[in-house]
mmCIF file of C-alpha atoms and ligand atoms in Angstrom:
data_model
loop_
_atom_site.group_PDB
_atom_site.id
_atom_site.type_symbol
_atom_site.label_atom_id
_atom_site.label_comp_id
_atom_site.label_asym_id
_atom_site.label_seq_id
_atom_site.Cartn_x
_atom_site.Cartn_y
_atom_site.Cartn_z
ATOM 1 C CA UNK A 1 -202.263 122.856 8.472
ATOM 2 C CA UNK A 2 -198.811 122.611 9.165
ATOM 3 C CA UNK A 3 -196.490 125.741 10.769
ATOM 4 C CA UNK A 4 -194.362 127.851 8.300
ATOM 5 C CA UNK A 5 -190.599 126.818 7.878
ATOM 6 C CA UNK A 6 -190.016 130.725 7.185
ATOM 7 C CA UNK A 7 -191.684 133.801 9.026
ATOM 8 C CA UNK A 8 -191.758 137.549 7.703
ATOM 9 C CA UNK A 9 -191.215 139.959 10.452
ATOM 10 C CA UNK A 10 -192.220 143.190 10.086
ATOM 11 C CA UNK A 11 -191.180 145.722 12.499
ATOM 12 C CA UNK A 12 -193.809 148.573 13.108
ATOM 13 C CA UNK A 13 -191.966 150.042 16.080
ATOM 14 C CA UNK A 14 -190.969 153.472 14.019
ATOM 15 C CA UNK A 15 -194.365 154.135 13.375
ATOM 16 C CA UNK A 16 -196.694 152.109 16.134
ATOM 17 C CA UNK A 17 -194.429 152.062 19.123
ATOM 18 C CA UNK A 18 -193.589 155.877 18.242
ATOM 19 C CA UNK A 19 -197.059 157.286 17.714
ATOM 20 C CA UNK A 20 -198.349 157.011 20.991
ATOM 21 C CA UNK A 21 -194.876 158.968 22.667
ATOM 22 C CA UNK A 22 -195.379 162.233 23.621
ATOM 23 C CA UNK A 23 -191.920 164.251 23.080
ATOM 24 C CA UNK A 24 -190.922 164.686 19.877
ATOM 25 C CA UNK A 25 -188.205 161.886 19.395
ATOM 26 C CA UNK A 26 -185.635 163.695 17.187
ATOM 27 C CA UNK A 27 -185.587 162.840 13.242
ATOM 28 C CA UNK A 28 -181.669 161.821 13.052
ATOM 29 C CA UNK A 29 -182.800 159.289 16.653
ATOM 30 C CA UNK A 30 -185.286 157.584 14.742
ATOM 31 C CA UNK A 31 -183.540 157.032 11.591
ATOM 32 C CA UNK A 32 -180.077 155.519 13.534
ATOM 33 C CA UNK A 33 -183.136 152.978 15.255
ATOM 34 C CA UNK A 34 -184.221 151.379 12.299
ATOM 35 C CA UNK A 35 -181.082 151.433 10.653
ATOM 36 C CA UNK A 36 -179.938 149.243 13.193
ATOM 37 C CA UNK A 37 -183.198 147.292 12.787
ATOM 38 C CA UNK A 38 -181.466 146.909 9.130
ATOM 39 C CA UNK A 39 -178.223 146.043 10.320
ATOM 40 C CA UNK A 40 -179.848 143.329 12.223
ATOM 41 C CA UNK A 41 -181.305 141.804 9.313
ATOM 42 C CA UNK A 42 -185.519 143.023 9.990
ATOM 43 C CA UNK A 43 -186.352 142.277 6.405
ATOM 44 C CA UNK A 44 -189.453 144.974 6.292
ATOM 45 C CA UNK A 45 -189.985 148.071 8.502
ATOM 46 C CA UNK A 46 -193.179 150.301 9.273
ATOM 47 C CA UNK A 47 -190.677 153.230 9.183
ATOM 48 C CA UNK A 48 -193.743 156.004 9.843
ATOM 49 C CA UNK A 49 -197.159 157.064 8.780
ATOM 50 C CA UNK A 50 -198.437 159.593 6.296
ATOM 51 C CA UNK A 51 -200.986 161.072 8.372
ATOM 52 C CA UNK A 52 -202.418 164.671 9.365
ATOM 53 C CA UNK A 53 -199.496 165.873 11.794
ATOM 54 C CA UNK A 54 -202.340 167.452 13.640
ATOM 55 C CA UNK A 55 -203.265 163.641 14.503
ATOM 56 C CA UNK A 56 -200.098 162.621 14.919
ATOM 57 C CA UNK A 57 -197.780 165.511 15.790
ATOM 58 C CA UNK A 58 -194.938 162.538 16.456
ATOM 59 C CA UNK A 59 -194.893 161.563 12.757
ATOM 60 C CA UNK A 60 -194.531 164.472 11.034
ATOM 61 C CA UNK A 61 -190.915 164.472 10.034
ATOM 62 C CA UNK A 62 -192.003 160.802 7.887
ATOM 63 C CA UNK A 63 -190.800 161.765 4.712
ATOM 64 C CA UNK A 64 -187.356 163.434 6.290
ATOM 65 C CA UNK A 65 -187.284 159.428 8.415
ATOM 66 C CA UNK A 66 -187.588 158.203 4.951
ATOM 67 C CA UNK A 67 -184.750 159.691 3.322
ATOM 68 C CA UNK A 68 -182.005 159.128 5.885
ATOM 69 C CA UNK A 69 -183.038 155.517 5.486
ATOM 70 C CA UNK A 70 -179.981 152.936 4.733
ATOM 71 C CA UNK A 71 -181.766 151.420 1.720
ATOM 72 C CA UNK A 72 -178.332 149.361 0.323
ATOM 73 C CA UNK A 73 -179.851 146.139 1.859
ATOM 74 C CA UNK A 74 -183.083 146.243 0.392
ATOM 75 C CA UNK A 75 -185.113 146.353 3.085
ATOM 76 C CA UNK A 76 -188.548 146.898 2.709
ATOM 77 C CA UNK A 77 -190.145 150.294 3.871
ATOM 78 C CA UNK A 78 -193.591 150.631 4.316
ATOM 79 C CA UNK A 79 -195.227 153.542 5.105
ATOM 80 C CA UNK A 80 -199.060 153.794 6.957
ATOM 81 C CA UNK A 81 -201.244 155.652 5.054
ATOM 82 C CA UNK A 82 -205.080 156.872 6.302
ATOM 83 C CA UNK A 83 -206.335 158.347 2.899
ATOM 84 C CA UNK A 84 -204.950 160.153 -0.559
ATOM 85 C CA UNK A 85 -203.015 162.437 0.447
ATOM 86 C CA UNK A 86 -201.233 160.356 2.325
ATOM 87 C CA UNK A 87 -200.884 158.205 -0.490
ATOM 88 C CA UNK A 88 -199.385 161.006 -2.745
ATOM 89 C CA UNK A 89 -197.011 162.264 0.595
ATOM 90 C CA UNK A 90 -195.581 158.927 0.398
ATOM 91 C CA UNK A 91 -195.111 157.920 -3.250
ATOM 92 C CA UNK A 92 -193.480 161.396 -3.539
ATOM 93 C CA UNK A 93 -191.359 160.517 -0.417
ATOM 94 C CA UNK A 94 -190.278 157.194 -1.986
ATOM 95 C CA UNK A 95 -191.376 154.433 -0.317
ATOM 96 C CA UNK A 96 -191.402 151.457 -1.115
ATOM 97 C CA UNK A 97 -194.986 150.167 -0.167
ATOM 98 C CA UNK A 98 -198.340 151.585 1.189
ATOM 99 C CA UNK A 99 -200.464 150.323 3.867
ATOM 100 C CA UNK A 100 -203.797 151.571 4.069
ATOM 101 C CA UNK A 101 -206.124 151.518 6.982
ATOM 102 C CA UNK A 102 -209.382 151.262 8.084
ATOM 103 C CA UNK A 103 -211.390 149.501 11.573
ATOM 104 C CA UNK A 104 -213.789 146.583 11.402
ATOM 105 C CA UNK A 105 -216.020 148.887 13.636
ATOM 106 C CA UNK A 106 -217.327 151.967 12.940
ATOM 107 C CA UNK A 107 -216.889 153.472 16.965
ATOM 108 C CA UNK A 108 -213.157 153.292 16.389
ATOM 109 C CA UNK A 109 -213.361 154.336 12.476
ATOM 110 C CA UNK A 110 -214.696 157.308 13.176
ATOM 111 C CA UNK A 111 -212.065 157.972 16.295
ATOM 112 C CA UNK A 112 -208.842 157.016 14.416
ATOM 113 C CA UNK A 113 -210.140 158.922 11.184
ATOM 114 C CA UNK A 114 -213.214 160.915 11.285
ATOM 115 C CA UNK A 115 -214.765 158.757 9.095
ATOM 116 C CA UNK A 116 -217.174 155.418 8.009
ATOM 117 C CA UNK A 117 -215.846 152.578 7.102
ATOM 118 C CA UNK A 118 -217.158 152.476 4.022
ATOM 119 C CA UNK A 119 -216.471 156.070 3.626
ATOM 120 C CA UNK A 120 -212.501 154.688 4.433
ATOM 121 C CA UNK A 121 -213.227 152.164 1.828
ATOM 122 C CA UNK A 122 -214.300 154.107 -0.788
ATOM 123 C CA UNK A 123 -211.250 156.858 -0.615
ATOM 124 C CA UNK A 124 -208.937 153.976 -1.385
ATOM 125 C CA UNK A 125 -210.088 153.457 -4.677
ATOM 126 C CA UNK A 126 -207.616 157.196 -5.177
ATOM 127 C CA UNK A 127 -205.285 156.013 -2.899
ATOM 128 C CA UNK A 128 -205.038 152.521 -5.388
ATOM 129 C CA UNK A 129 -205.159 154.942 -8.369
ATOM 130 C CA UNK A 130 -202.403 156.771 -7.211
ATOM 131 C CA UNK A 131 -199.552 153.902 -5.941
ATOM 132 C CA UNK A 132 -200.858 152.340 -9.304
ATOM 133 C CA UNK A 133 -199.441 155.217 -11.268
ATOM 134 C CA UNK A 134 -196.603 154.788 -9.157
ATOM 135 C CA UNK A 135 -195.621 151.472 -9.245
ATOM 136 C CA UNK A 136 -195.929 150.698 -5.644
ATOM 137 C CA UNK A 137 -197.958 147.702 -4.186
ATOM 138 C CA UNK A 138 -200.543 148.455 -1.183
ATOM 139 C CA UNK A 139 -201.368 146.705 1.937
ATOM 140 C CA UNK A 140 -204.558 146.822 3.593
ATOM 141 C CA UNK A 141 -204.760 146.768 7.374
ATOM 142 C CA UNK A 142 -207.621 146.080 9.499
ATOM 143 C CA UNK A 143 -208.183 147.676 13.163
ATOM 144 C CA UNK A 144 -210.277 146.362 16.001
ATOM 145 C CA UNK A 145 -210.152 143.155 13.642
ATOM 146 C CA UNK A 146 -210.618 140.756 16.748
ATOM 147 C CA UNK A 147 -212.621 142.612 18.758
ATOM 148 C CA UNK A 148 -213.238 147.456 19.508
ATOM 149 C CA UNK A 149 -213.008 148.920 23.395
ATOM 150 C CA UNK A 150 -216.293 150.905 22.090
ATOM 151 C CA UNK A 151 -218.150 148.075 20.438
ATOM 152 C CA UNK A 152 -216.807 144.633 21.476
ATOM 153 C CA UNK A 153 -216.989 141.680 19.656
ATOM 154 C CA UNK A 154 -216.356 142.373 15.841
ATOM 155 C CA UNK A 155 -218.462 139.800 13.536
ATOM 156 C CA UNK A 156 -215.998 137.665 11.710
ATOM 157 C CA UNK A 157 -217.856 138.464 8.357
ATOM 158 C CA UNK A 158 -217.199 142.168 8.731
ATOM 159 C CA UNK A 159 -213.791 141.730 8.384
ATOM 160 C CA UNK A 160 -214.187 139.155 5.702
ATOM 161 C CA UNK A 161 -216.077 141.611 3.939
ATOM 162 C CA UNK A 162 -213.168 144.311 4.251
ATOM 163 C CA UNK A 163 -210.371 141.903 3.245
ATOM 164 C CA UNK A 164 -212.732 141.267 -0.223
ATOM 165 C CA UNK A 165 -212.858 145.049 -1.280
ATOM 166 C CA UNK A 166 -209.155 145.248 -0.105
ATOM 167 C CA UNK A 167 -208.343 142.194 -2.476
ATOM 168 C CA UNK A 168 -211.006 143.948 -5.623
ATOM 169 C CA UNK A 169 -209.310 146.825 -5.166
ATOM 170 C CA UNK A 170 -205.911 145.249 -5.738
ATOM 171 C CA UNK A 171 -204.529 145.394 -2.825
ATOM 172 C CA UNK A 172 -201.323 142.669 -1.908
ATOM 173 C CA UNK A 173 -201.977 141.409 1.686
ATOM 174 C CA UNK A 174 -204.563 141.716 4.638
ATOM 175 C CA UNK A 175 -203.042 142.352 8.041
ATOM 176 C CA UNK A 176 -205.637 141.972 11.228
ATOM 177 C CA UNK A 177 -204.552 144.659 13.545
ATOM 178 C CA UNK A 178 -205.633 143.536 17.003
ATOM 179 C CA UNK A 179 -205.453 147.684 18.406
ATOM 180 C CA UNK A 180 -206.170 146.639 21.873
ATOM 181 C CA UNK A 181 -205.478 143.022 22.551
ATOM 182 C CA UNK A 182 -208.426 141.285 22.526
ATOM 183 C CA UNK A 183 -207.723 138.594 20.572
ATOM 184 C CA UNK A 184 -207.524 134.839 21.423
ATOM 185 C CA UNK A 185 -206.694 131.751 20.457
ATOM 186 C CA UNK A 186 -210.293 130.483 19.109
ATOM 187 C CA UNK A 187 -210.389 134.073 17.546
ATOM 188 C CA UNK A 188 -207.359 133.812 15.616
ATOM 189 C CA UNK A 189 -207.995 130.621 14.146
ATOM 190 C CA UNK A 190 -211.676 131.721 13.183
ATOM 191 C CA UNK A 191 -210.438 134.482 11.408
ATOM 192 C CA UNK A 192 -207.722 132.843 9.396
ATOM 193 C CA UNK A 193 -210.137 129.966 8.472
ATOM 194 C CA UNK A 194 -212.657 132.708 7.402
ATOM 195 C CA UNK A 195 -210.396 134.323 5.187
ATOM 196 C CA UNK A 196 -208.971 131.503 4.265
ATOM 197 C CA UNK A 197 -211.824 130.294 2.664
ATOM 198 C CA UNK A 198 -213.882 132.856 1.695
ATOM 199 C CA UNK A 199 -210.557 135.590 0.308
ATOM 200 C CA UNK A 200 -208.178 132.462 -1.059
ATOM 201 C CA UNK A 201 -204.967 134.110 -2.341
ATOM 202 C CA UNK A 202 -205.023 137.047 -0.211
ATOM 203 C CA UNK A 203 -201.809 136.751 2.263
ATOM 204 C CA UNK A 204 -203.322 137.120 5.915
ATOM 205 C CA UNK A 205 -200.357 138.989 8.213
ATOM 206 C CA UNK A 206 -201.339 139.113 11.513
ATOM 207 C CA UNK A 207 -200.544 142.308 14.220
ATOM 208 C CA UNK A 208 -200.872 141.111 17.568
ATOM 209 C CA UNK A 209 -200.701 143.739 20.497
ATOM 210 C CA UNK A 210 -199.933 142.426 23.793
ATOM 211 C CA UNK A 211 -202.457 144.321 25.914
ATOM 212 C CA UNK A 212 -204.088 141.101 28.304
ATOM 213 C CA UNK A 213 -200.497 139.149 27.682
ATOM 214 C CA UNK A 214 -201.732 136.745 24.593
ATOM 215 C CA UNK A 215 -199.931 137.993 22.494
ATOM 216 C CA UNK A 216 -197.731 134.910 21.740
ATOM 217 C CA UNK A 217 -200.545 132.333 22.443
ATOM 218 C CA UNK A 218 -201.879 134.150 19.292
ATOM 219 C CA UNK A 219 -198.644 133.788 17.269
ATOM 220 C CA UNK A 220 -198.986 130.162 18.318
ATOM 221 C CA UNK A 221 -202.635 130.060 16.830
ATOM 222 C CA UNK A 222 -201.656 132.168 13.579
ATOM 223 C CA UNK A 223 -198.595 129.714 12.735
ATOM 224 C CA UNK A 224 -200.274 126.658 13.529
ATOM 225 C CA UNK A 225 -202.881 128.227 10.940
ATOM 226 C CA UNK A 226 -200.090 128.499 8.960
ATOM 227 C CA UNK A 227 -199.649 132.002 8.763
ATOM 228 C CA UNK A 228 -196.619 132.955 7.663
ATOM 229 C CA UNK A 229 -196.296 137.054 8.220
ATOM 230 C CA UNK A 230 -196.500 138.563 11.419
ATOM 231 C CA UNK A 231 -195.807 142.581 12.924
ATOM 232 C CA UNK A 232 -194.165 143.651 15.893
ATOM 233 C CA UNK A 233 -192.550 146.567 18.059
ATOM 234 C CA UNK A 234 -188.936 146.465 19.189
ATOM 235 C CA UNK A 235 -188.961 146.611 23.067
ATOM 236 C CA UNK A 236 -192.504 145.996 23.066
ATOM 237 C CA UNK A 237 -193.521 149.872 22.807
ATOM 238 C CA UNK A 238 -196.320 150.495 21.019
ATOM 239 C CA UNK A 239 -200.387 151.356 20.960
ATOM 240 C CA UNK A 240 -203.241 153.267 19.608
ATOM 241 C CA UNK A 241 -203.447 156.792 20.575
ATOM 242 C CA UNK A 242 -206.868 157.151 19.771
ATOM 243 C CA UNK A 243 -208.157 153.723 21.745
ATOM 244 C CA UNK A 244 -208.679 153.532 24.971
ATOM 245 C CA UNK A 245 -206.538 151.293 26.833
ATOM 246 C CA UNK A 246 -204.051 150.316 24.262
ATOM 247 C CA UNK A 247 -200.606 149.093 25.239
ATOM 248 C CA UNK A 248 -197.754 147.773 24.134
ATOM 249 C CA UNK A 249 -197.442 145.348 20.343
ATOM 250 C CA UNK A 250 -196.042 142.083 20.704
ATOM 251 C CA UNK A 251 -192.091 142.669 21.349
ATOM 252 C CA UNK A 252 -189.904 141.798 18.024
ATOM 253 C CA UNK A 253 -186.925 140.280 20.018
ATOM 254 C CA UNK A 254 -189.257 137.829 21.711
ATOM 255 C CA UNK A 255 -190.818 137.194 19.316
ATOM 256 C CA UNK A 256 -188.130 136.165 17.102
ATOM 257 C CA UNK A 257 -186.999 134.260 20.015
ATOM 258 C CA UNK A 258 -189.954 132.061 19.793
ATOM 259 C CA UNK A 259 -189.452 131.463 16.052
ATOM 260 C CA UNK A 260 -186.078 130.583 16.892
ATOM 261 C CA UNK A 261 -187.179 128.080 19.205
ATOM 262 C CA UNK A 262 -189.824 126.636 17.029
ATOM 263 C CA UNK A 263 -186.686 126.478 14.321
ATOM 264 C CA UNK A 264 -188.536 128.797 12.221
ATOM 265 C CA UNK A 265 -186.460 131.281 9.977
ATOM 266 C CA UNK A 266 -186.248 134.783 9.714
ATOM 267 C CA UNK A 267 -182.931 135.942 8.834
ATOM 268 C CA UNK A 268 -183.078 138.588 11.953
ATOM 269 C CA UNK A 269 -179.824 138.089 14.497
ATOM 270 C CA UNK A 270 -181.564 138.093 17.879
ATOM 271 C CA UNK A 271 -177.961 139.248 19.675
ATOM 272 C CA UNK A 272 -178.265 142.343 17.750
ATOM 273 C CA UNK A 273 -182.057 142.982 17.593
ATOM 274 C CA UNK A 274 -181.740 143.199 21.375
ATOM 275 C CA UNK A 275 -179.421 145.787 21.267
ATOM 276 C CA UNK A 276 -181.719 147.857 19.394
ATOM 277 C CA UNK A 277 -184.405 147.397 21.930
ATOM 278 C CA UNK A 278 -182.172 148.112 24.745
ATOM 279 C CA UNK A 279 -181.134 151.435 22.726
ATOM 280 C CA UNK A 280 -184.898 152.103 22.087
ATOM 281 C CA UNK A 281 -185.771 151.654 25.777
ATOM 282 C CA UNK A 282 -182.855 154.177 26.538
ATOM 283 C CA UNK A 283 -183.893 156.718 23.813
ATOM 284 C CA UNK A 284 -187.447 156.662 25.171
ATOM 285 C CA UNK A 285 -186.463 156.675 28.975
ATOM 286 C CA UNK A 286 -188.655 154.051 31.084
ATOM 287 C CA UNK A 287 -188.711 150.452 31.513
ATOM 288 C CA UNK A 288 -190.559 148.497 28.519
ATOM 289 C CA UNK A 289 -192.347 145.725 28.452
ATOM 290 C CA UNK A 290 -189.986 143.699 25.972
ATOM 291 C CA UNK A 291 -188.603 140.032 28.002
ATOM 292 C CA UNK A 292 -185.443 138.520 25.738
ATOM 293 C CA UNK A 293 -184.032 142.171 26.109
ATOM 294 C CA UNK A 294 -183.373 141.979 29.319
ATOM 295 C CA UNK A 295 -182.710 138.397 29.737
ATOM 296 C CA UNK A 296 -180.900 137.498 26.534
ATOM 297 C CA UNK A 297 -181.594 134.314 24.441
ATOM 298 C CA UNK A 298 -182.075 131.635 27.078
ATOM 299 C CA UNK A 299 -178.216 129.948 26.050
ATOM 300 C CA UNK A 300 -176.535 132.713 26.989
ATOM 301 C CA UNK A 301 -174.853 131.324 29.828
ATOM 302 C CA UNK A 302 -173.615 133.598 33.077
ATOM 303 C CA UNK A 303 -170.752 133.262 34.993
ATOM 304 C CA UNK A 304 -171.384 131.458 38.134
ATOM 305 C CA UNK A 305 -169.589 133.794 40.854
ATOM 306 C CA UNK A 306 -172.194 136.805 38.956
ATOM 307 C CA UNK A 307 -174.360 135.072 42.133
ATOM 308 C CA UNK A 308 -173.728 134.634 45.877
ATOM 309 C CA UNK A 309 -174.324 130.913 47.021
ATOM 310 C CA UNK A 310 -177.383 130.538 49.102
ATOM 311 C CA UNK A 311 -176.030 128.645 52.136
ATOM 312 C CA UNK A 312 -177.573 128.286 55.560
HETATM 313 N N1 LIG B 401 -201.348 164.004 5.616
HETATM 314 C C1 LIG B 401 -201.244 165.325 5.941
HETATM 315 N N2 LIG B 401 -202.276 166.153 6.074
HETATM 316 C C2 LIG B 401 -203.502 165.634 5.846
HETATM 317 C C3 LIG B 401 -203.689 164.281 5.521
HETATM 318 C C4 LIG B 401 -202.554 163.464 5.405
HETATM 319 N N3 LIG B 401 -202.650 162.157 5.101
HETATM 320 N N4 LIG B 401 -205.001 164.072 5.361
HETATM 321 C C5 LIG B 401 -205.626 165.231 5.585
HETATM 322 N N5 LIG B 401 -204.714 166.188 5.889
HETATM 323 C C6 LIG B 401 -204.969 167.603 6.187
HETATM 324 C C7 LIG B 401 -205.846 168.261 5.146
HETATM 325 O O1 LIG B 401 -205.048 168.727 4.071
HETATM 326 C C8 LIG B 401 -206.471 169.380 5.916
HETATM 327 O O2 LIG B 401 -205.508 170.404 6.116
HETATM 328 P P1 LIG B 401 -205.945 171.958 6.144
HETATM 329 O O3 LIG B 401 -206.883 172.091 7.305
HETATM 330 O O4 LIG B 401 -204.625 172.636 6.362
HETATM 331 O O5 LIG B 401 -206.596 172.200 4.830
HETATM 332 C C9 LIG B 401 -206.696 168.751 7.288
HETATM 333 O O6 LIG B 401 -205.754 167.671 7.383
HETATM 334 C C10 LIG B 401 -208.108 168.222 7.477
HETATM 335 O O7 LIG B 401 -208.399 167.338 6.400
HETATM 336 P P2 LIG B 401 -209.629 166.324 6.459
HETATM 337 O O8 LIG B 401 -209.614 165.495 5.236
HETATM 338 O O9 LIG B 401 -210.902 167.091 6.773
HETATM 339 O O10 LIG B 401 -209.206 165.413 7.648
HETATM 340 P P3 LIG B 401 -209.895 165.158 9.061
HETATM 341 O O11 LIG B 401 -209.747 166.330 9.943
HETATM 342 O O12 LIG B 401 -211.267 164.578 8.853
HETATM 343 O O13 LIG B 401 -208.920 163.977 9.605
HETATM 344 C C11 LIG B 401 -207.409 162.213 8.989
HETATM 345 C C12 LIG B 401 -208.807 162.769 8.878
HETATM 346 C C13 LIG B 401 -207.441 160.814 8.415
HETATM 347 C C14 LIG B 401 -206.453 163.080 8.179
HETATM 348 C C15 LIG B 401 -206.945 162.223 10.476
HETATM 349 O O14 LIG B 401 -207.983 161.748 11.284
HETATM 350 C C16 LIG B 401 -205.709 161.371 10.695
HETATM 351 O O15 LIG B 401 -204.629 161.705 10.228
HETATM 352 N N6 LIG B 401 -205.836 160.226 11.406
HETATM 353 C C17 LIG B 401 -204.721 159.333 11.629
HETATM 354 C C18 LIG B 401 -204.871 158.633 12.923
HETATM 355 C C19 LIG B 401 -203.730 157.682 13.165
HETATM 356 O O16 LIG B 401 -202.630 157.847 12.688
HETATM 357 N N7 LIG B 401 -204.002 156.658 13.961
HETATM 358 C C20 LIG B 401 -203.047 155.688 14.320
HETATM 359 C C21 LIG B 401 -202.811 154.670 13.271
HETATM 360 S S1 LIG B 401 -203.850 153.249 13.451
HETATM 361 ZN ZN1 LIG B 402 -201.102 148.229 16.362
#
């Protein structure tokens, strides 16, 4: 299988990096961030989720996000969505795409959403009916897909089975969430094979969390799989508030980076996306984990005398 020529980024900082923050980051803050996600040519942004603002207290102002939104570029904006009414909050909002989700394992199903997996699975069936009516196309995301902090190792065929109903249920794209890093190499190409084979035609997107520092060993894996779609968090900020342990997605900028070097296409300017994570790391007030940011692409060159000369 040989590597993509093009990669689709998808930036989930707005709603994955932000969810786990604990002050309210202010409505007007988080529209100017991915708005210069836009302006730095991110072709499709998580901008929030639709989900109870009990759960979530961070996301609540989604649909207000939504609306201050520069939209002129045509930038996709895909909102997370747990069940129907979230479904109907965001068709009503206007966004462009859903993405539904439920876990490979029922530990964390039950934690993230209070309920089965196959009672998840079953409530989609509205949540289809309703983007149907609607127009708008739905993604279908899977949690703990590579492995749950409550139930370790996920079978491969249980998430096989999940992308299947997602595909019968009409459904655009799979994306294997990896919530708390425990994916791997051998993992990542077992799972694309798997799906691969037994879900043809459903596009695999792969979301990669950086928790035990694989994250780009996986990218490696998922491109030389071919996979072609892949999500990320500006700065690196990101995790799972209801899994124990979770840290940080893998960081857009160096990640984009990488598909630079590889001379892989995404349309993004890296100068620019590192501004934005530099502005993210200042609106959220500690160090992140996020590399390029700091460094810069590796040809930007520094001025000798910024040094002392080490001599004896
Ligand atoms: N948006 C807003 N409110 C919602 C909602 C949604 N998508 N879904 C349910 N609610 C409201 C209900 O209207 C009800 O409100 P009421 O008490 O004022 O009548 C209340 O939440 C309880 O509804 P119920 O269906 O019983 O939900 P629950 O308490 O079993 O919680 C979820 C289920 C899915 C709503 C909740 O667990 C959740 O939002 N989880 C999201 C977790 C998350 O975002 N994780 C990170 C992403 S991976
Ligand atoms: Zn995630």
């Amino acid at each position: 299988m040989s590597r993509p020529s093009k990669v689709m980024v998808t930036e989930v900082g707005p709603r994955d990096g932000f969810q786990i923050e604990h002050d309210f980051i202010p409505t007007e803050t988080k529209i100017a961030l991915i708005n210069e996600l836009i302006a730095a040519g991110v072709p499709r942004v998580e901008f929030s989720s639709f989900v109870s603002p009990r759960a979530v207290p961070q996301l609540a102002d989604a649909a207000l996000v939504l609306a201050g939104i520069d939209r002129s570029r045509g930038t996709e904006l895909i909102a997370l969505v747990p069940n129907a009414k979230g479904a109907a909050r965001a068709v009503e909002a206007g966004a462009d795409a859903l993405c539904v989700f439920v876990s490979a394992s029922e530990s964390h199903n039950r934690k993230n959403v209070n309920r089965t997996v196959e009672e998840s699975l079953a409530g989609f069936e509205e949540v289809m009916q309703i983007a149907n009516r609607a127009g708008t196309p739905v993604h279908g995301a899977i949690a703990t897909a590579f492995g749950c902090p409550f139930e370790g190792d996920m079978p491969v065929g249980q998430v096989g089975r999940i992308a299947q109903r997602f595909q019968d249920l009409g459904m655009v794209g799979v994306s294997l969430g990896d919530t708390t890093g425990m994916a791997t190499p051998p993992l990542v190409v077992e799972r694309c094979r798997h799906l691969k084979k037994h879900v043809p035609g459903l596009p695999v997107t792969l979301h990669f969390h950086n928790t035990r520092g694989l994250g780009l060993v996986n990218v490696m894996a998922g491109l030389d799989e071919g996979v072609d779609s892949y999500e990320s968090s500006f700065a690196g900020l990101g995790g799972c508030p209801f899994a124990p342990g979770a840290t940080g997605n893998i960081c857009t900028e160096d990640l984009v980076n990488l598909l630079n070097e590889l001379g892989i296409e995404t349309g993004i300017d890296l100068s620019a996306l590192c501004g934005v994570a530099r502005h993210v790391e200042q609106v959220i007030g500690r160090a992140l984990p996020g590399q390029v940011m700091k460094a810069g692409p590796r040809l930007n060159l520094r001025a000798e005398d910024e040094v002392r000369t080490a001599v004896g």
